[in-house]
Amino acid sequence: MAEEISPSTALQETGRPAQSFGGPAEKGATEWSILTGAATDIPGGVRGWNFWALQGRWGRVLTEPHGLGRLRGSVEYAFEIVPAMVLAQDGALYGGGINPLILQFNFESSGDLSPFVQAGGGMLYMSREFPAGASRFNFTPQGGFGTYWRIDPGTSAVFGVRFHHISNSGLVIFNPGHNALYFYGGLSWWR
């Protein structure tokens, strides 16, 4: 039978209480993640092009927890690299990009779940014009919500959904845009 560690012992050994998540609500915590998911298009813009993406993420919690009750939490800045994205448009269409600005509010939790809301944007470069007749270079404003599910004090599974928009922002005259819901999951490591 495993020995149970009291909250005061955990505080002395690790600097945080045993029930603490040890990550998204702690100022100065650094997040490293690998995420993957798939999107389905929704009304607004062109339709019929779903996609799959792979992301690497780095984040840093910028603030101490603030707020009251269930709205208490911390602000995190994150940067994502998108090394692989595959869209279906008259055959496979490949791309990659970055999301250099993601702001996320991580709600504080004393249990295993820590929900969050986020908003941000990035850039995407495709192997062909997307949508067809538009531009190979596009912007990707996005926002959504999700949750971290603690596996151990330094590791969590992450699940989320984002509204994801692809548009060339008027760089070329034809700019119908593409809207999707992006469902993703992955692992985060907190240090």
Short mmCIF file of C-alpha atoms in Angstrom, two decimals, residues 109-171:
data_model
loop_
_atom_site.label_atom_id
_atom_site.label_comp_id
_atom_site.label_asym_id
_atom_site.label_seq_id
_atom_site.Cartn_x
_atom_site.Cartn_y
_atom_site.Cartn_z
CA SER A 109 -8.78 24.06 -9.55
CA SER A 110 -8.00 22.00 -6.50
CA GLY A 111 -9.07 18.79 -8.27
CA ASP A 112 -7.83 16.98 -11.34
CA LEU A 113 -9.62 19.21 -13.88
CA SER A 114 -8.54 22.75 -14.71
CA PRO A 115 -10.69 24.42 -17.42
CA PHE A 116 -9.50 27.29 -19.63
CA VAL A 117 -10.68 29.78 -22.26
CA GLN A 118 -8.39 31.14 -24.96
CA ALA A 119 -8.14 33.50 -27.92
CA GLY A 120 -5.36 34.15 -30.39
CA GLY A 121 -4.20 34.11 -33.94
CA GLY A 122 -1.54 33.05 -36.33
CA MET A 123 -0.38 32.56 -39.89
CA LEU A 124 -0.63 29.59 -42.24
CA TYR A 125 1.19 28.82 -45.49
CA MET A 126 -0.26 26.14 -47.80
CA SER A 127 1.18 24.11 -50.68
CA ARG A 128 -1.59 25.54 -52.94
CA GLU A 129 -4.09 28.37 -52.74
CA PHE A 130 -6.72 27.88 -50.05
CA PRO A 131 -9.54 28.29 -50.73
CA ALA A 132 -8.92 27.63 -54.43
CA GLY A 133 -8.35 30.92 -56.26
CA ALA A 134 -7.46 32.83 -53.07
CA SER A 135 -3.99 32.83 -51.42
CA ARG A 136 -1.37 30.35 -50.23
CA PHE A 137 -0.73 32.63 -47.22
CA ASN A 138 -3.56 33.07 -44.70
CA PHE A 139 -4.23 34.35 -41.20
CA THR A 140 -5.85 32.15 -38.55
CA PRO A 141 -7.78 33.98 -35.81
CA GLN A 142 -9.14 31.46 -33.30
CA GLY A 143 -10.64 31.07 -29.86
CA GLY A 144 -12.16 28.39 -27.69
CA PHE A 145 -12.21 26.49 -24.44
CA GLY A 146 -10.99 23.24 -22.94
CA THR A 147 -9.64 21.55 -19.86
CA TYR A 148 -6.47 20.09 -18.45
CA TRP A 149 -6.87 16.71 -16.78
CA ARG A 150 -4.07 16.07 -14.30
CA ILE A 151 -2.25 12.76 -14.75
CA ASP A 152 0.42 13.57 -12.15
CA PRO A 153 1.67 16.87 -10.66
CA GLY A 154 3.78 17.72 -13.74
CA THR A 155 1.76 16.12 -16.56
CA SER A 156 -1.75 16.61 -17.83
CA ALA A 157 -3.89 15.53 -20.73
CA VAL A 158 -5.50 18.46 -22.51
CA PHE A 159 -8.77 18.50 -24.47
CA GLY A 160 -10.30 21.47 -26.22
CA VAL A 161 -12.33 22.94 -29.05
CA ARG A 162 -11.61 26.13 -31.00
CA PHE A 163 -13.46 28.23 -33.51
CA HIS A 164 -10.81 28.38 -36.28
CA HIS A 165 -10.97 30.88 -39.16
CA ILE A 166 -8.71 30.86 -42.24
CA SER A 167 -8.61 34.06 -44.31
CA ASN A 168 -6.11 36.05 -46.37
CA SER A 169 -7.49 39.26 -44.81
CA GLY A 170 -7.87 40.94 -48.20
CA LEU A 171 -4.30 40.33 -49.43
#
